[in-house]
Amino acid sequence: MRIIQFIGVLALICSLTACSVSKSAREQRNLLSGTWQLNDVSYEGNTGTFKSVLFGDAEDICFEDSNWFFRDNNSTGRYTIKPSSLCQSGDRFIKWSIVEPTNGLSQLQFKFIDEKLKDVSGGRGYRLNIANLNAQTMTLKSNVTVDGQPVTLVYEFTKQ
């Protein structure tokens, strides 16, 4: 009987620690919560003219002036691309979280979902390094390789 009680207590402790979120991640979630405008997508770390499709969705130019909404109570959100002749406009729904790797910057992680909160990306998602996050501005970065050379995509947001 004691072994069963011990296993039950051990399972409870494991579940509580597995679901816990650090104070830093909680603070970042609170800061991220709300509506943001993506003002600029730029490239650093290499020279040249770049054009890319972001998140397997649309060209980089389509994301400029897009609106992003993050709801922290259920980790869902969306981004909205504005209509233009180059871009497929509309809402893209996401499930997101803050990841704190042991060897670096915190990251915003997200994957695509539908209106019923079902995964539509086959479990595939994206991670962006959080270079800066405060009550007014956010800078996210992702490292990619172009023709064998490193390039960093920089996403500059302002809170609405």
PDB file of C-alpha atoms in Angstrom:
ATOM      1  CA  MET A   1       0.000   0.000   0.000  1.00  0.00           C
ATOM      2  CA  ARG A   2       2.834   2.409   0.803  1.00  0.00           C
ATOM      3  CA  ILE A   3       4.394   1.775  -2.593  1.00  0.00           C
ATOM      4  CA  ILE A   4       1.129   2.766  -4.303  1.00  0.00           C
ATOM      5  CA  GLN A   5       0.905   5.948  -2.221  1.00  0.00           C
ATOM      6  CA  PHE A   6       4.554   6.763  -2.988  1.00  0.00           C
ATOM      7  CA  ILE A   7       3.993   6.247  -6.726  1.00  0.00           C
ATOM      8  CA  GLY A   8       0.897   8.473  -6.570  1.00  0.00           C
ATOM      9  CA  VAL A   9       2.815  11.251  -4.791  1.00  0.00           C
ATOM     10  CA  LEU A  10       5.727  10.877  -7.210  1.00  0.00           C
ATOM     11  CA  ALA A  11       3.353  11.116 -10.192  1.00  0.00           C
ATOM     12  CA  LEU A  12       1.745  14.248  -8.730  1.00  0.00           C
ATOM     13  CA  ILE A  13       5.139  15.912  -8.182  1.00  0.00           C
ATOM     14  CA  CYS A  14       6.258  15.026 -11.726  1.00  0.00           C
ATOM     15  CA  SER A  15       3.077  16.398 -13.258  1.00  0.00           C
ATOM     16  CA  LEU A  16       3.320  19.639 -11.296  1.00  0.00           C
ATOM     17  CA  THR A  17       6.942  20.245 -12.225  1.00  0.00           C
ATOM     18  CA  ALA A  18       6.432  19.281 -15.877  1.00  0.00           C
ATOM     19  CA  CYS A  19       3.618  21.806 -16.242  1.00  0.00           C
ATOM     20  CA  SER A  20       5.296  24.592 -14.346  1.00  0.00           C
ATOM     21  CA  VAL A  21       6.426  27.679 -16.189  1.00  0.00           C
ATOM     22  CA  SER A  22       9.373  29.726 -14.987  1.00  0.00           C
ATOM     23  CA  LYS A  23       8.862  33.233 -13.651  1.00  0.00           C
ATOM     24  CA  SER A  24      10.734  34.644 -16.646  1.00  0.00           C
ATOM     25  CA  ALA A  25       8.535  32.768 -19.144  1.00  0.00           C
ATOM     26  CA  ARG A  26       5.394  33.899 -17.273  1.00  0.00           C
ATOM     27  CA  GLU A  27       6.561  37.528 -17.438  1.00  0.00           C
ATOM     28  CA  GLN A  28       7.285  37.205 -21.152  1.00  0.00           C
ATOM     29  CA  ARG A  29       3.854  35.620 -21.746  1.00  0.00           C
ATOM     30  CA  ASN A  30       2.209  38.560 -19.952  1.00  0.00           C
ATOM     31  CA  LEU A  31       4.187  41.099 -21.995  1.00  0.00           C
ATOM     32  CA  LEU A  32       3.427  39.265 -25.238  1.00  0.00           C
ATOM     33  CA  SER A  33      -0.301  39.068 -24.563  1.00  0.00           C
ATOM     34  CA  GLY A  34      -2.273  41.491 -26.739  1.00  0.00           C
ATOM     35  CA  THR A  35      -2.085  42.937 -30.246  1.00  0.00           C
ATOM     36  CA  TRP A  36       1.155  43.750 -32.057  1.00  0.00           C
ATOM     37  CA  GLN A  37       1.943  45.237 -35.451  1.00  0.00           C
ATOM     38  CA  LEU A  38       4.845  43.781 -37.404  1.00  0.00           C
ATOM     39  CA  ASN A  39       6.438  46.949 -38.782  1.00  0.00           C
ATOM     40  CA  ASP A  40       9.486  45.610 -40.552  1.00  0.00           C
ATOM     41  CA  VAL A  41      11.122  42.392 -41.714  1.00  0.00           C
ATOM     42  CA  SER A  42      14.814  42.847 -42.428  1.00  0.00           C
ATOM     43  CA  TYR A  43      17.972  40.785 -42.895  1.00  0.00           C
ATOM     44  CA  GLU A  44      21.296  41.052 -41.092  1.00  0.00           C
ATOM     45  CA  GLY A  45      24.594  39.219 -41.167  1.00  0.00           C
ATOM     46  CA  ASN A  46      24.966  39.093 -44.954  1.00  0.00           C
ATOM     47  CA  THR A  47      24.850  41.455 -47.908  1.00  0.00           C
ATOM     48  CA  GLY A  48      22.576  41.383 -50.907  1.00  0.00           C
ATOM     49  CA  THR A  49      18.920  41.565 -51.751  1.00  0.00           C
ATOM     50  CA  PHE A  50      16.773  38.914 -50.129  1.00  0.00           C
ATOM     51  CA  LYS A  51      13.234  37.752 -50.756  1.00  0.00           C
ATOM     52  CA  SER A  52      11.801  34.889 -48.761  1.00  0.00           C
ATOM     53  CA  VAL A  53       8.621  33.020 -47.943  1.00  0.00           C
ATOM     54  CA  LEU A  54       8.062  33.192 -44.189  1.00  0.00           C
ATOM     55  CA  PHE A  55       6.549  30.338 -42.191  1.00  0.00           C
ATOM     56  CA  GLY A  56       5.720  28.519 -45.436  1.00  0.00           C
ATOM     57  CA  ASP A  57       2.949  31.085 -45.891  1.00  0.00           C
ATOM     58  CA  ALA A  58       3.728  34.283 -47.780  1.00  0.00           C
ATOM     59  CA  GLU A  59       6.553  36.512 -49.004  1.00  0.00           C
ATOM     60  CA  ASP A  60       8.294  38.701 -46.464  1.00  0.00           C
ATOM     61  CA  ILE A  61       6.744  41.895 -47.890  1.00  0.00           C
ATOM     62  CA  CYS A  62       3.278  40.513 -47.068  1.00  0.00           C
ATOM     63  CA  PHE A  63       4.120  40.410 -43.360  1.00  0.00           C
ATOM     64  CA  GLU A  64       4.982  44.090 -43.091  1.00  0.00           C
ATOM     65  CA  ASP A  65       2.092  45.874 -41.336  1.00  0.00           C
ATOM     66  CA  SER A  66       0.496  42.554 -40.411  1.00  0.00           C
ATOM     67  CA  ASN A  67      -1.306  42.384 -37.063  1.00  0.00           C
ATOM     68  CA  TRP A  68      -0.469  39.684 -34.528  1.00  0.00           C
ATOM     69  CA  PHE A  69      -2.651  38.798 -31.539  1.00  0.00           C
ATOM     70  CA  PHE A  70      -1.486  36.633 -28.619  1.00  0.00           C
ATOM     71  CA  ARG A  71      -3.945  35.395 -25.971  1.00  0.00           C
ATOM     72  CA  ASP A  72      -2.018  34.215 -22.927  1.00  0.00           C
ATOM     73  CA  ASN A  73      -4.826  32.437 -21.046  1.00  0.00           C
ATOM     74  CA  ASN A  74      -5.042  29.612 -23.621  1.00  0.00           C
ATOM     75  CA  SER A  75      -1.869  30.184 -25.692  1.00  0.00           C
ATOM     76  CA  THR A  76      -3.733  30.809 -28.934  1.00  0.00           C
ATOM     77  CA  GLY A  77      -3.576  33.702 -31.329  1.00  0.00           C
ATOM     78  CA  ARG A  78      -3.488  34.736 -34.927  1.00  0.00           C
ATOM     79  CA  TYR A  79      -1.774  36.941 -37.401  1.00  0.00           C
ATOM     80  CA  THR A  80      -3.607  38.839 -40.107  1.00  0.00           C
ATOM     81  CA  ILE A  81      -2.095  39.714 -43.451  1.00  0.00           C
ATOM     82  CA  LYS A  82      -3.588  42.766 -45.136  1.00  0.00           C
ATOM     83  CA  PRO A  83      -4.931  42.525 -48.693  1.00  0.00           C
ATOM     84  CA  SER A  84      -2.652  43.440 -51.588  1.00  0.00           C
ATOM     85  CA  SER A  85      -2.000  42.293 -55.116  1.00  0.00           C
ATOM     86  CA  LEU A  86       1.008  40.241 -53.937  1.00  0.00           C
ATOM     87  CA  CYS A  87      -0.448  38.634 -50.819  1.00  0.00           C
ATOM     88  CA  GLN A  88      -3.165  36.189 -49.835  1.00  0.00           C
ATOM     89  CA  SER A  89      -4.844  38.190 -47.072  1.00  0.00           C
ATOM     90  CA  GLY A  90      -6.633  36.881 -44.018  1.00  0.00           C
ATOM     91  CA  ASP A  91      -6.210  35.355 -40.589  1.00  0.00           C
ATOM     92  CA  ARG A  92      -3.795  32.561 -39.753  1.00  0.00           C
ATOM     93  CA  PHE A  93      -4.513  30.929 -36.390  1.00  0.00           C
ATOM     94  CA  ILE A  94      -1.685  29.783 -34.124  1.00  0.00           C
ATOM     95  CA  LYS A  95      -0.973  27.949 -30.873  1.00  0.00           C
ATOM     96  CA  TRP A  96       2.076  29.474 -29.166  1.00  0.00           C
ATOM     97  CA  SER A  97       4.364  29.171 -26.159  1.00  0.00           C
ATOM     98  CA  ILE A  98       7.558  30.595 -24.701  1.00  0.00           C
ATOM     99  CA  VAL A  99      10.488  28.165 -24.713  1.00  0.00           C
ATOM    100  CA  GLU A 100      13.521  28.708 -22.523  1.00  0.00           C
ATOM    101  CA  PRO A 101      16.424  26.667 -23.865  1.00  0.00           C
ATOM    102  CA  THR A 102      19.243  26.114 -21.402  1.00  0.00           C
ATOM    103  CA  ASN A 103      21.831  27.528 -23.798  1.00  0.00           C
ATOM    104  CA  GLY A 104      20.394  30.789 -25.065  1.00  0.00           C
ATOM    105  CA  LEU A 105      17.659  33.339 -25.545  1.00  0.00           C
ATOM    106  CA  SER A 106      14.028  32.625 -24.845  1.00  0.00           C
ATOM    107  CA  GLN A 107      12.064  31.732 -27.937  1.00  0.00           C
ATOM    108  CA  LEU A 108       8.556  32.246 -29.227  1.00  0.00           C
ATOM    109  CA  GLN A 109       7.333  28.924 -30.555  1.00  0.00           C
ATOM    110  CA  PHE A 110       4.182  28.504 -32.633  1.00  0.00           C
ATOM    111  CA  LYS A 111       2.351  26.172 -34.962  1.00  0.00           C
ATOM    112  CA  PHE A 112      -0.700  26.627 -37.152  1.00  0.00           C
ATOM    113  CA  ILE A 113      -4.159  25.591 -35.953  1.00  0.00           C
ATOM    114  CA  ASP A 114      -7.678  25.943 -37.323  1.00  0.00           C
ATOM    115  CA  GLU A 115     -10.630  27.810 -35.813  1.00  0.00           C
ATOM    116  CA  LYS A 116     -11.411  24.710 -33.700  1.00  0.00           C
ATOM    117  CA  LEU A 117      -7.851  24.728 -32.243  1.00  0.00           C
ATOM    118  CA  LYS A 118      -6.823  21.605 -34.174  1.00  0.00           C
ATOM    119  CA  ASP A 119      -3.252  21.297 -35.454  1.00  0.00           C
ATOM    120  CA  VAL A 120      -3.126  21.827 -39.235  1.00  0.00           C
ATOM    121  CA  SER A 121       0.665  21.714 -39.634  1.00  0.00           C
ATOM    122  CA  GLY A 122       1.284  18.058 -38.849  1.00  0.00           C
ATOM    123  CA  GLY A 123       3.097  18.996 -35.649  1.00  0.00           C
ATOM    124  CA  ARG A 124       5.581  21.202 -37.499  1.00  0.00           C
ATOM    125  CA  GLY A 125       6.170  24.609 -36.017  1.00  0.00           C
ATOM    126  CA  TYR A 126       8.501  27.577 -35.822  1.00  0.00           C
ATOM    127  CA  ARG A 127      10.806  29.090 -33.209  1.00  0.00           C
ATOM    128  CA  LEU A 128      11.963  32.701 -33.154  1.00  0.00           C
ATOM    129  CA  ASN A 129      14.564  34.046 -30.723  1.00  0.00           C
ATOM    130  CA  ILE A 130      13.234  36.818 -28.492  1.00  0.00           C
ATOM    131  CA  ALA A 131      15.949  39.470 -28.853  1.00  0.00           C
ATOM    132  CA  ASN A 132      13.876  42.182 -27.144  1.00  0.00           C
ATOM    133  CA  LEU A 133      10.475  42.247 -25.464  1.00  0.00           C
ATOM    134  CA  ASN A 134       9.005  45.055 -23.395  1.00  0.00           C
ATOM    135  CA  ALA A 135       5.603  46.716 -23.004  1.00  0.00           C
ATOM    136  CA  GLN A 136       5.987  48.720 -26.264  1.00  0.00           C
ATOM    137  CA  THR A 137       8.335  46.847 -28.612  1.00  0.00           C
ATOM    138  CA  MET A 138       9.392  43.354 -29.551  1.00  0.00           C
ATOM    139  CA  THR A 139      12.231  42.115 -31.748  1.00  0.00           C
ATOM    140  CA  LEU A 140      12.267  38.498 -32.870  1.00  0.00           C
ATOM    141  CA  LYS A 141      15.081  36.880 -34.854  1.00  0.00           C
ATOM    142  CA  SER A 142      15.535  33.641 -36.729  1.00  0.00           C
ATOM    143  CA  ASN A 143      18.727  32.249 -38.192  1.00  0.00           C
ATOM    144  CA  VAL A 144      18.617  30.762 -41.683  1.00  0.00           C
ATOM    145  CA  THR A 145      21.124  29.747 -44.338  1.00  0.00           C
ATOM    146  CA  VAL A 146      21.141  31.224 -47.841  1.00  0.00           C
ATOM    147  CA  ASP A 147      23.525  29.676 -50.371  1.00  0.00           C
ATOM    148  CA  GLY A 148      25.482  28.166 -47.492  1.00  0.00           C
ATOM    149  CA  GLN A 149      25.862  31.497 -45.701  1.00  0.00           C
ATOM    150  CA  PRO A 150      24.155  32.485 -42.416  1.00  0.00           C
ATOM    151  CA  VAL A 151      21.498  35.201 -42.503  1.00  0.00           C
ATOM    152  CA  THR A 152      19.370  36.453 -39.618  1.00  0.00           C
ATOM    153  CA  LEU A 153      15.770  37.488 -40.257  1.00  0.00           C
ATOM    154  CA  VAL A 154      14.733  40.326 -37.947  1.00  0.00           C
ATOM    155  CA  TYR A 155      11.070  41.010 -37.112  1.00  0.00           C
ATOM    156  CA  GLU A 156      10.335  44.412 -35.498  1.00  0.00           C
ATOM    157  CA  PHE A 157       6.975  44.810 -33.706  1.00  0.00           C
ATOM    158  CA  THR A 158       5.188  47.561 -31.796  1.00  0.00           C
ATOM    159  CA  LYS A 159       2.378  46.969 -29.317  1.00  0.00           C
ATOM    160  CA  GLN A 160      -1.033  48.318 -30.315  1.00  0.00           C
TER     161      GLN A 160
END
